[in-house]
Amino acid sequence: MTQISKDILNFVEEAKREFEAYPFLETYRNQNETLIALRTGEDRDCIAIYRLDGYVANFVQQMQPLPLKRFW
């Protein structure tokens, strides 16, 4: 079972701020490059967090939905 530390939750908030500030950003790394956040979900409102040595967790519906417009 994965335990979610306060550091991970702080990184989720940091990534959320970056994704909201830059709507076309799809990935974000922390300053030490030990964690990476991936924007996920059909509405692009989820954040999957990985340690660069493995998966941590997928945080769903963390942001307002921002679906990409489909052109077909």
GROMACS .gro file of C-alpha atoms in nm:
model
   72
    1MET     CA    1   0.000   0.000   0.000
    2THR     CA    2   0.128   0.345  -0.089
    3GLN     CA    3   0.135   0.605   0.186
    4ILE     CA    4   0.082   0.962   0.070
    5SER     CA    5   0.316   1.199   0.255
    6LYS     CA    6   0.263   1.571   0.313
    7ASP     CA    7   0.548   1.634   0.066
    8ILE     CA    8   0.351   1.455  -0.207
    9LEU     CA    9   0.034   1.650  -0.126
   10ASN     CA   10   0.233   1.974  -0.137
   11PHE     CA   11   0.366   1.874  -0.478
   12VAL     CA   12   0.011   1.802  -0.600
   13GLU     CA   13  -0.083   2.159  -0.505
   14GLU     CA   14   0.232   2.297  -0.671
   15ALA     CA   15   0.158   2.105  -0.993
   16LYS     CA   16  -0.207   2.210  -0.981
   17ARG     CA   17  -0.104   2.578  -0.968
   18GLU     CA   18   0.129   2.531  -1.267
   19PHE     CA   19  -0.131   2.341  -1.472
   20GLU     CA   20  -0.393   2.607  -1.401
   21ALA     CA   21  -0.151   2.888  -1.488
   22TYR     CA   22  -0.043   2.716  -1.812
   23PRO     CA   23  -0.346   2.533  -1.962
   24PHE     CA   24  -0.143   2.360  -2.235
   25LEU     CA   25   0.118   2.222  -1.993
   26GLU     CA   26   0.095   1.842  -1.977
   27THR     CA   27   0.385   1.756  -1.742
   28TYR     CA   28   0.552   1.925  -1.448
   29ARG     CA   29   0.857   1.829  -1.241
   30ASN     CA   30   0.958   1.949  -0.900
   31GLN     CA   31   1.272   2.158  -0.860
   32ASN     CA   32   1.485   1.858  -0.754
   33GLU     CA   33   1.344   1.651  -1.043
   34THR     CA   34   1.251   1.369  -0.807
   35LEU     CA   35   0.876   1.388  -0.882
   36ILE     CA   36   0.679   1.434  -1.202
   37ALA     CA   37   0.314   1.528  -1.242
   38LEU     CA   38   0.116   1.430  -1.551
   39ARG     CA   39  -0.210   1.596  -1.648
   40THR     CA   40  -0.456   1.312  -1.712
   41GLY     CA   41  -0.824   1.232  -1.746
   42GLU     CA   42  -1.075   1.274  -2.024
   43ASP     CA   43  -1.142   1.631  -1.908
   44ARG     CA   44  -0.774   1.690  -1.824
   45ASP     CA   45  -0.867   1.753  -1.459
   46CYS     CA   46  -0.661   1.479  -1.294
   47ILE     CA   47  -0.298   1.468  -1.188
   48ALA     CA   48  -0.094   1.147  -1.182
   49ILE     CA   49   0.217   1.174  -0.964
   50TYR     CA   50   0.523   0.957  -1.015
   51ARG     CA   51   0.845   0.942  -0.826
   52LEU     CA   52   1.112   0.916  -1.084
   53ASP     CA   53   1.178   0.574  -0.932
   54GLY     CA   54   0.810   0.462  -0.957
   55TYR     CA   55   0.435   0.540  -0.943
   56VAL     CA   56   0.288   0.723  -0.641
   57ALA     CA   57  -0.083   0.786  -0.704
   58ASN     CA   58  -0.343   0.929  -0.940
   59PHE     CA   59  -0.529   1.229  -0.793
   60VAL     CA   60  -0.860   1.259  -0.978
   61GLN     CA   61  -1.069   1.571  -1.037
   62GLN     CA   62  -0.814   1.808  -0.885
   63MET     CA   63  -0.883   2.091  -1.132
   64GLN     CA   64  -1.173   2.238  -1.325
   65PRO     CA   65  -1.245   2.029  -1.639
   66LEU     CA   66  -1.068   2.166  -1.947
   67PRO     CA   67  -1.142   1.926  -2.233
   68LEU     CA   68  -0.951   1.968  -2.555
   69LYS     CA   69  -1.163   2.069  -2.852
   70ARG     CA   70  -1.186   1.793  -3.108
   71PHE     CA   71  -1.161   1.891  -3.472
   72TRP     CA   72  -1.297   1.576  -3.638
   0.00000   0.00000   0.00000
